Tab-separated table of C-alpha atoms in Angstrom:
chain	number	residue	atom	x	y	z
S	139	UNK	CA	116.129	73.455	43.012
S	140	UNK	CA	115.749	74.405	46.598
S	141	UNK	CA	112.352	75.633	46.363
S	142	UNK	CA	111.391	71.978	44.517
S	143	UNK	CA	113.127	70.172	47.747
S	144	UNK	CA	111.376	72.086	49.598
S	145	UNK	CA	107.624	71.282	48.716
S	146	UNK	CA	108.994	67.658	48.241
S	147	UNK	CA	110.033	67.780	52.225
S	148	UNK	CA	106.690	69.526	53.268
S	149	UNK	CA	104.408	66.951	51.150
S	150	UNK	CA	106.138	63.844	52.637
S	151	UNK	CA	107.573	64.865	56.547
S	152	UNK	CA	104.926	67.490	57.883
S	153	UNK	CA	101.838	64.949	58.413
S	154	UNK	CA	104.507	63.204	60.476
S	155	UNK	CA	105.884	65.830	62.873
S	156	UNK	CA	102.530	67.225	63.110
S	157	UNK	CA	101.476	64.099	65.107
S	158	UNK	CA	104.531	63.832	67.218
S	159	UNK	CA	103.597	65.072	70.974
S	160	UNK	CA	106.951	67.053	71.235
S	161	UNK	CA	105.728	69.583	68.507
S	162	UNK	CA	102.058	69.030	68.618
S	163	UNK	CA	100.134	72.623	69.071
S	164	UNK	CA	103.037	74.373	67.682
S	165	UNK	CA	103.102	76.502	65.020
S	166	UNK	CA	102.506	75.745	61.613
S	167	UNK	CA	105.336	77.812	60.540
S	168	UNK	CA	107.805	76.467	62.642
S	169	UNK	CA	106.913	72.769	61.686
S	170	UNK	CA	107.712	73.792	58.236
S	171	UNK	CA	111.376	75.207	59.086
S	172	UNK	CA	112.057	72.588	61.359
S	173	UNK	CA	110.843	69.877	58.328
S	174	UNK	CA	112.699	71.407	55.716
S	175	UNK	CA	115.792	70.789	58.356
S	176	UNK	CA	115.319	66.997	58.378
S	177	UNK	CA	117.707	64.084	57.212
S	178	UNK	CA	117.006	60.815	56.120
S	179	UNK	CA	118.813	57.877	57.564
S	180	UNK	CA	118.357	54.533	56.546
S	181	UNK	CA	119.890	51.755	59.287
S	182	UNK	CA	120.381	48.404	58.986
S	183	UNK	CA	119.850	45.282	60.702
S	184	UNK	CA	121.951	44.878	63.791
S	185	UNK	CA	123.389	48.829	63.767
S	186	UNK	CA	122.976	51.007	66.424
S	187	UNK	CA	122.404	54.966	66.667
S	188	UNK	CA	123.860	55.658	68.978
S	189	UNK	CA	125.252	53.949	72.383
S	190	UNK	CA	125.339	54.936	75.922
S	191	UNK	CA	127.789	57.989	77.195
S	192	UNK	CA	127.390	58.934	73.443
S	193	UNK	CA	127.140	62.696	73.253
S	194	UNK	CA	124.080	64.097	71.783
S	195	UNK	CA	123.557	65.937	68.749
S	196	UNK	CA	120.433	64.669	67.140
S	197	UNK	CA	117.098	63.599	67.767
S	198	UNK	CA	115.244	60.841	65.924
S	199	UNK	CA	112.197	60.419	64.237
S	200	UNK	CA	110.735	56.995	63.514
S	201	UNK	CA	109.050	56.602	59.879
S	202	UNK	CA	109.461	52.780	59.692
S	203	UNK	CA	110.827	50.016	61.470
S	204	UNK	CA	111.265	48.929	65.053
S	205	UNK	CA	114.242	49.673	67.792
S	206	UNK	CA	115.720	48.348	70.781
S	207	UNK	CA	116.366	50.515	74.007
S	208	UNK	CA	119.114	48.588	75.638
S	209	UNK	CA	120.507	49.145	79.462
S	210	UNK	CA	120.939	47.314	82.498
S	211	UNK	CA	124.261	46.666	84.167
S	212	UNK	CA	125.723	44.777	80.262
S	213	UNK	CA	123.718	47.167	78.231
S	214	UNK	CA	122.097	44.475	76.828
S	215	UNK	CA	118.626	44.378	78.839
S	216	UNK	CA	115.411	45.508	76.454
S	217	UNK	CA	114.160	48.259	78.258
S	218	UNK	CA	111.646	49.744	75.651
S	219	UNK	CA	110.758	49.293	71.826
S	220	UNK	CA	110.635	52.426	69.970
S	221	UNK	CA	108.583	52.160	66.745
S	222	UNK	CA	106.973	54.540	63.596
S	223	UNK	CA	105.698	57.653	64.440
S	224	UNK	CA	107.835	57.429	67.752
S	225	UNK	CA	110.538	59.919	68.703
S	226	UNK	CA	113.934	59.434	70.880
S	227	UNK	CA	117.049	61.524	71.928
S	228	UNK	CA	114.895	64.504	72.235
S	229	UNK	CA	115.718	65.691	75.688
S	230	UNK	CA	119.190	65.555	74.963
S	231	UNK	CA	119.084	68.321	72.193
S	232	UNK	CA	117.110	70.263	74.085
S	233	UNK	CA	119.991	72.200	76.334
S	234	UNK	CA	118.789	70.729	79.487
S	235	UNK	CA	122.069	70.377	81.552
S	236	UNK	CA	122.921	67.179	82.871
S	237	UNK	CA	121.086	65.581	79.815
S	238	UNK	CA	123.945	66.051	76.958
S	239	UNK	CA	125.021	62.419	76.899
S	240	UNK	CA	122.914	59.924	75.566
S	241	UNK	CA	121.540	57.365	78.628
S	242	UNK	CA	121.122	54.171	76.507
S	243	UNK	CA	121.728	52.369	73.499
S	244	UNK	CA	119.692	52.314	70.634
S	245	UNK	CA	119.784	49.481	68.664
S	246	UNK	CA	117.690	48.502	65.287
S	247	UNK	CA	115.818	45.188	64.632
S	248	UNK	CA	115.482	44.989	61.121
S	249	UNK	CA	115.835	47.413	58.310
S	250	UNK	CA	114.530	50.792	59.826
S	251	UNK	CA	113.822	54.479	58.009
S	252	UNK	CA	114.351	57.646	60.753
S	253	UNK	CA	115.029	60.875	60.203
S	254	UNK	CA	117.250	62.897	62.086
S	255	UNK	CA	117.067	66.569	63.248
S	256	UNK	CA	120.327	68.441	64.574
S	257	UNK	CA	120.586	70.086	67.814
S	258	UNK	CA	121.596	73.437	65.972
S	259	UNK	CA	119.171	73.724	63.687
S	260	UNK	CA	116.175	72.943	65.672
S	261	UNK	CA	118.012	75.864	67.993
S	262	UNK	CA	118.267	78.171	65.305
S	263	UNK	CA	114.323	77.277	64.597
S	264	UNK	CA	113.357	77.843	67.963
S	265	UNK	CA	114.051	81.330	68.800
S	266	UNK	CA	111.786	82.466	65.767
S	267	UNK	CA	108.966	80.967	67.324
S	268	UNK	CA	108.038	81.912	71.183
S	269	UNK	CA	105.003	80.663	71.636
S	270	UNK	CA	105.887	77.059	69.906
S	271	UNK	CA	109.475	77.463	72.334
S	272	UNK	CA	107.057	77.466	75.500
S	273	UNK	CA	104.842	74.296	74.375
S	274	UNK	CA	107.797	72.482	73.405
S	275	UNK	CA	109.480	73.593	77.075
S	276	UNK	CA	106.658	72.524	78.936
S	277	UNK	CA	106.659	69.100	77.218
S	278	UNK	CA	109.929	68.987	77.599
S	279	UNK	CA	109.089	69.371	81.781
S	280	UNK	CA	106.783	66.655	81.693
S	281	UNK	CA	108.420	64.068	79.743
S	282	UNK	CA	111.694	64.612	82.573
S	283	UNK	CA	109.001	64.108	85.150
S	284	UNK	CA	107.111	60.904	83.344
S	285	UNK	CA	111.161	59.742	83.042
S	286	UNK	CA	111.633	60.309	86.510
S	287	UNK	CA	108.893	58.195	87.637
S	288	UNK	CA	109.823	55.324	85.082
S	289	UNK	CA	113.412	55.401	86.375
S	290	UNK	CA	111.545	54.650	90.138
S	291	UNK	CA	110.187	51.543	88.405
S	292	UNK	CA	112.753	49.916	87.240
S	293	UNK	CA	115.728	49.318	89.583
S	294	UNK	CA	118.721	48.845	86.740
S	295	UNK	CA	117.877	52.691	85.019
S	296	UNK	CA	118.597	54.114	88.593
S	297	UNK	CA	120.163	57.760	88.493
S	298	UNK	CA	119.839	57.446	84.897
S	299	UNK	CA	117.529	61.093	84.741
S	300	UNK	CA	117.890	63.833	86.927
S	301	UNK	CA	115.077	65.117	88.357
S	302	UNK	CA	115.877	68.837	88.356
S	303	UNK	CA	116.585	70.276	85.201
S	304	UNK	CA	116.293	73.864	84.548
S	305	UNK	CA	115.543	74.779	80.624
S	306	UNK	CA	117.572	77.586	79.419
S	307	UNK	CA	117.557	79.030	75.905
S	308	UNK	CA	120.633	79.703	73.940
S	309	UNK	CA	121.890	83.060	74.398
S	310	UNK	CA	121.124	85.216	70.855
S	311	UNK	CA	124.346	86.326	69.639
S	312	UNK	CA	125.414	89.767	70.492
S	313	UNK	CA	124.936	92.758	68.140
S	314	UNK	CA	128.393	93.919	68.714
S	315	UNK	CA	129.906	90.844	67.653
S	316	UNK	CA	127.855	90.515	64.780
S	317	UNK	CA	128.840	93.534	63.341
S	318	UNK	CA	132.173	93.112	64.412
S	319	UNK	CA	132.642	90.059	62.397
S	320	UNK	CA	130.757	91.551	59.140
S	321	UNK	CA	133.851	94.058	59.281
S	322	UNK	CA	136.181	91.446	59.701
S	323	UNK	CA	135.165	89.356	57.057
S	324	UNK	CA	134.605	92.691	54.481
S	325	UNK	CA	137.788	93.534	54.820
S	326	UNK	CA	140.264	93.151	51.900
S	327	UNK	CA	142.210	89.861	52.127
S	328	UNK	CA	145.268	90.885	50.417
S	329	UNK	CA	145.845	93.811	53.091
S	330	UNK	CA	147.164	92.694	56.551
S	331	UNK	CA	145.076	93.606	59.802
């Protein structure tokens, strides 16, 4: 039952993505919806999530294991370890433009436990929540100017971020259309429109 799966999710994943920085300071309620909207992946030795150019459609969550960030001119330079309680691909689900295509590969060491949250659903979260959209936005800022500065260190990530982002919210759907398709889909199927 859903409301079983969802006490289940709560126990286990809301400790966790209460102490990630992205979503620390935001609303209790809004860790809950966004908790109840996260999947499980289990990777293996060896397999990656996702490569360089990939577009991006998820962000990840470490529970267990350890990760390679790989890039230089062969993709195959360590760059960074990501380990638990870490998070990556998180500015690219964000709506940032110029940041929609993953900027380098992630690979896993051994046998490593993420989960995975959607673009959509944490944007069909967000919009709920206000205050919790402006803390994660302002994160969001910083960790594109920490990036920035990292990308000044190390010669072989160059024009890997750009520097001037502008955050901008999905658009809420219109009322008109909304309505519009309610009639749509009310009307009897067996009658031509």
């Amino acid at each position: 039952p859903f409301k079983i799966k969802t006490d289940i999710a709560l126990d286990v994943h809301y400790d966790i993505l209460r102490k990630i920085e992205l979503f620390r300071k935001c609303e209790s309620n809004m860790i809950k919806d966004v908790v109840i909207k996260l999947r499980p992946m289990l990777i293996l030795p060896g397999d990656y999530i996702f490569r360089k150019g990939d577009l991006a459609h998820e962000m990840y969550i470490v529970n267990d294991g350890r990760l390679q960030v790989l890039g230089g001119v062969n993709s195959d330079t360590v760059i960074n370890y990501v380990e638990k309680g870490s998070i990556f691909g998180e500015i690219s689900i964000l709506g940032i433009p110029g940041y929609y295509r993953r900027t380098a590969d992630v690979k896993s060491i051994g046998f490593s436990n993420l989960f995975a949250l959607r673009k959509t659903d944490l944007w069909d979260t967000l919009p709920n929540y206000p205050e919790s959209q402006k803390i994660i936005f302002r994160k969001v800022k910083q960790l594109i100017k920490d990036k920035s500065i990292f990308q000044n260190r190390h010669p072989f990530n160059k024009n890997m971020f750009d520097v001037n982002p502008i955050i901008k919210p999905r658009p809420n759907t219109p009322e008109l259309f909304k309505t519009t398709m309610k009639l749509i889909n009310n009307l009897p199927k067996d009658k031509p429109v």
